[in-house]
Amino acid sequence: MGLEGKAVSMAVALVGCSYAFKPLKPFFSRNPWPPPSPTTVPLSLAEARPFKKQSMDGGGRGAPRGKSSTRKRSSYGTSRRSIIKKSFSQEQVVFTSPVAPDPVVGIIGGGIAGLVCAATLEERGIRSTVFDTGMHGLGGRMATRLIECEQQLVFDHAAQFFTVSDSKFQKLVERWLSQGLVREWKGLVGELETGGHFKPIPSSSPRYIGVKGMKALADSILNQNTMVNVVRPCWISQLDPFNGKWHLSEKGKLHGQFDSIVIAHNGKCANRLLSSSGLPLLTKQMKRLELSAIWALLAAFKDPLPISCNGTSSAFEGAFVKGVDSISWMANNTSKLFPSCNSLPQCWTFFSTAAYGKQNKVPQESIPNITAEKVKEDMLGGVEIALGLTKGSLPHPFYTRVQLWGAALPTNTPGIPFIFDPQGRGGICGDWLLGSSVESAALSGMALANHIADHFQSGGSPSDEFAVGLHDVFQPVGGHDIGQFPGVNYAEQNPKSLISVAG
């Protein structure tokens, strides 16, 4: 047998015994990162095999991909890169090298969970970078929209208020109170049944709001932090493990390397990001999450709405609406945020039910005009029914805007504060892990930050001792269509009893 024949036989034998090989030993490049040109490091045949656990400290995937990566076609008509990508979608990243003496965490998502996670990491002496897609500020669903016209219009168009039931969150809220970031909302809140029947809701817990809107609270959380870097607007599109670090990039542009990563957002974008990351257990759990869709209608009126509160001394400021398909909540932002300014236009936020959102869901990035107009008319019609007004008698708003929260709230949850994969040094935090509230988001961010700090102190071992939530079963989430408010005794929506105003 010639030399070529022996080489072929040896290759066949190696492939046949692929699962007998141990994971590759860690490789540490002597060259500084990044390299002069962003070329792809070749992968050997052994590195591309579908090991159940693959050491990714250096050689697994090669360098993070850049814009000038070359692609070569194999003789079988399929690119070698696509074969490797499919192979790695089945593999588990395993970091075996010790954590750096001064570790850095990359946090993808600047909502409450991600911001509190970053702040808590700083308390533990750990630096972090928060990447957020927000064009106008941080906060995610802690969103406030400002409209400049003759008089500025202000709308909290996502989270409306929050309550406290956990002592750890209570300490954080007390800090926010002392800093003047939040205050107690003492306005009249209750349930509104069709026909204008309003009933105040007893609450065993104070209701809190951002002093200048929810967004101002989110923007202020990191104001006094010196170990947190914020990058926005930025849409991280690729996670690459290389030389014991996670390399994060946006459309080929590198945004740094990190000892651990945190996914602090959810939905389709998070699923796409995780699907090729080499963290299959995190990916599987994230894909189990189910989210509702909620329409928001912002409407400004020159005169107060004709509201009758069954003999109460003042009009309500917020109401959970019962029995109307297109409306689940309505709130007067002007009265809530500026209670002493009676001359301002009334800025109302109306939310649809989750059922209506599902029935009328469209891509939220490009809402067709015909859909936006239909939703506006349906929701204004629902307001009339809720208030007991005759059709067409609701004052005409001088400003309106509809927005679809396509991934508004979780409908299922594992009921744990966070998920963490110690092998890949990756974690997930968010309100959905504990329910659907501001409190849940903050507790999740705190818990994951402390767990990562403890993991770093242990040296960053891939031991299952630090694994959390990788196989937990999901259960349905209770609460109202717009979230959970511990201590507020509201009634949940009953889809069977809703009055439809569509069409």
Phi, psi and omega in degrees: 000131180287176180297321181295320179295320178296321180297317179298315179299318180295319180297317179299318180296320180296316180297319180295337182251023188302322184282355177273347182283146173280157175304151182298146177289150179302140178240129180241116182292139176275348181273144178293153178254139004275161178291164182305321178228138186282070178266158182275131179285128181299148177251138178280167178301319182294325182290336183269358180290148183280068174295147176292326177227121184241127177292127184242026182289341180202311191261350190306296184259345188089186184293154175305143187286137175247181184291334186260018179299137180270150179236132180240137178273136175277169180291350181267004176086004179239134182295143179298325181295320180293324177297315180297319181299316179296321180297315184288341177295345180259356188260159179250122175292135176228115174268124182248345180283154179297153177290146179300153180300328179237076188290156178230140181248134174263122183247118183259103182126123184248036170280189182302317181299312181293321181292316179293325176300314180297316181295322180289323175300320178297321177300332177267008177080025184244131179281155178207162171234128179259124177255125183223147182272355186298127177282329188250356180156179180274177170120337181061244181279004168271062191257138174230129180256128178252126179244122180270119173216213179302318172231137184297134177257136184232127180228124162281108188250019172221254179300131185262321176193173177214161178235174183232132175227349183250139184295326179292319178290326179301319179297321178293317179295322177298324176294317178298321178297316181294333179272358180074024182272330180229164173212164178284135177267110184256009178292164182286122180231140181194200178252137181241114177265158181307140182096002178086020181275105184255139178224118178301147180259125173290143181225130177270357182231140175298149174261132183244147176222159172291138185302318179247025184109159184295325181298322180298324176296312181298316181296335186269347186301322184259012185303322185258013180269137181250350183251014179242124175258137179244129178239117178201155350286135183211132181244092180300126184243352183211135173244123181232121174278129182202128178054042175077012181229160169263126178255120183256135181220158178235106180052047177089347179269119182289140180237027174112171180234143191222149181281336178209154179235151178233127173264110184244031172214173184216186181095194185299321182295318178295321179296317179296318182297318183282336190298334179240023187274339188089019177238070188296329181288320174295318180300315182298316180292319180297322182288345176283342182292133175245137186235146177272165174243134182228131173273139173244133174242121175260127183219132179247132182240141179289325182244156179300148177289148179285089184248130174246127185252038174054046175089358178289160188284341181215161179289153180286155177256337178210145181210132168279118186270134181244136171089006180240128185297321189268353183227130175242340183206146172216141182213140177269099182297325182296313179292325181291312187270331183229067187297338183263000182255088184281346184270354182282154173299152178272119180255110184254141170251125176244135175246144175278173170283163176294326179296317178294320178299320179293320181291333185239031183283137176221169176301121186291341180283339182214078182284123178299144181302321182295324177290317180299318180293319179297315181297317179300313181294319179299316184287321176294324175295322177295325177296317178301314180297316181297321182275354180076030180266154175288153184301129178086001182268351178294132177307144182282124179289143179272351174217134174219153174205134175251145178218138176258121169270092186292335177236061190291298188220149178287145174251355173216160186205149173278349178069032178232155185289333182196171174236137181216133177250104183290336180293317179261002180051046179233145181220166178231135171225160181161161182299328186297341182287338179240347182158233179204072181207164175299320178300315179300319180296315181295316179297322179295314179298318178300310186297317180293320179300314180294325179292318178297319178298318178295321179295318177297319180298332179280354182102358179079031181298142177282011182301144179294352178303329182260005179286134180221128169073014185285345182225013184292145181276144180269147177232157179299149178265131174274181177114189181269166179301335181258010174129189180250141180222084182308132179096348178260122186268066177269161177267142178284156179295142174245101186304331184289339185254009184283142175267123182276138175241010181288151177082000000 
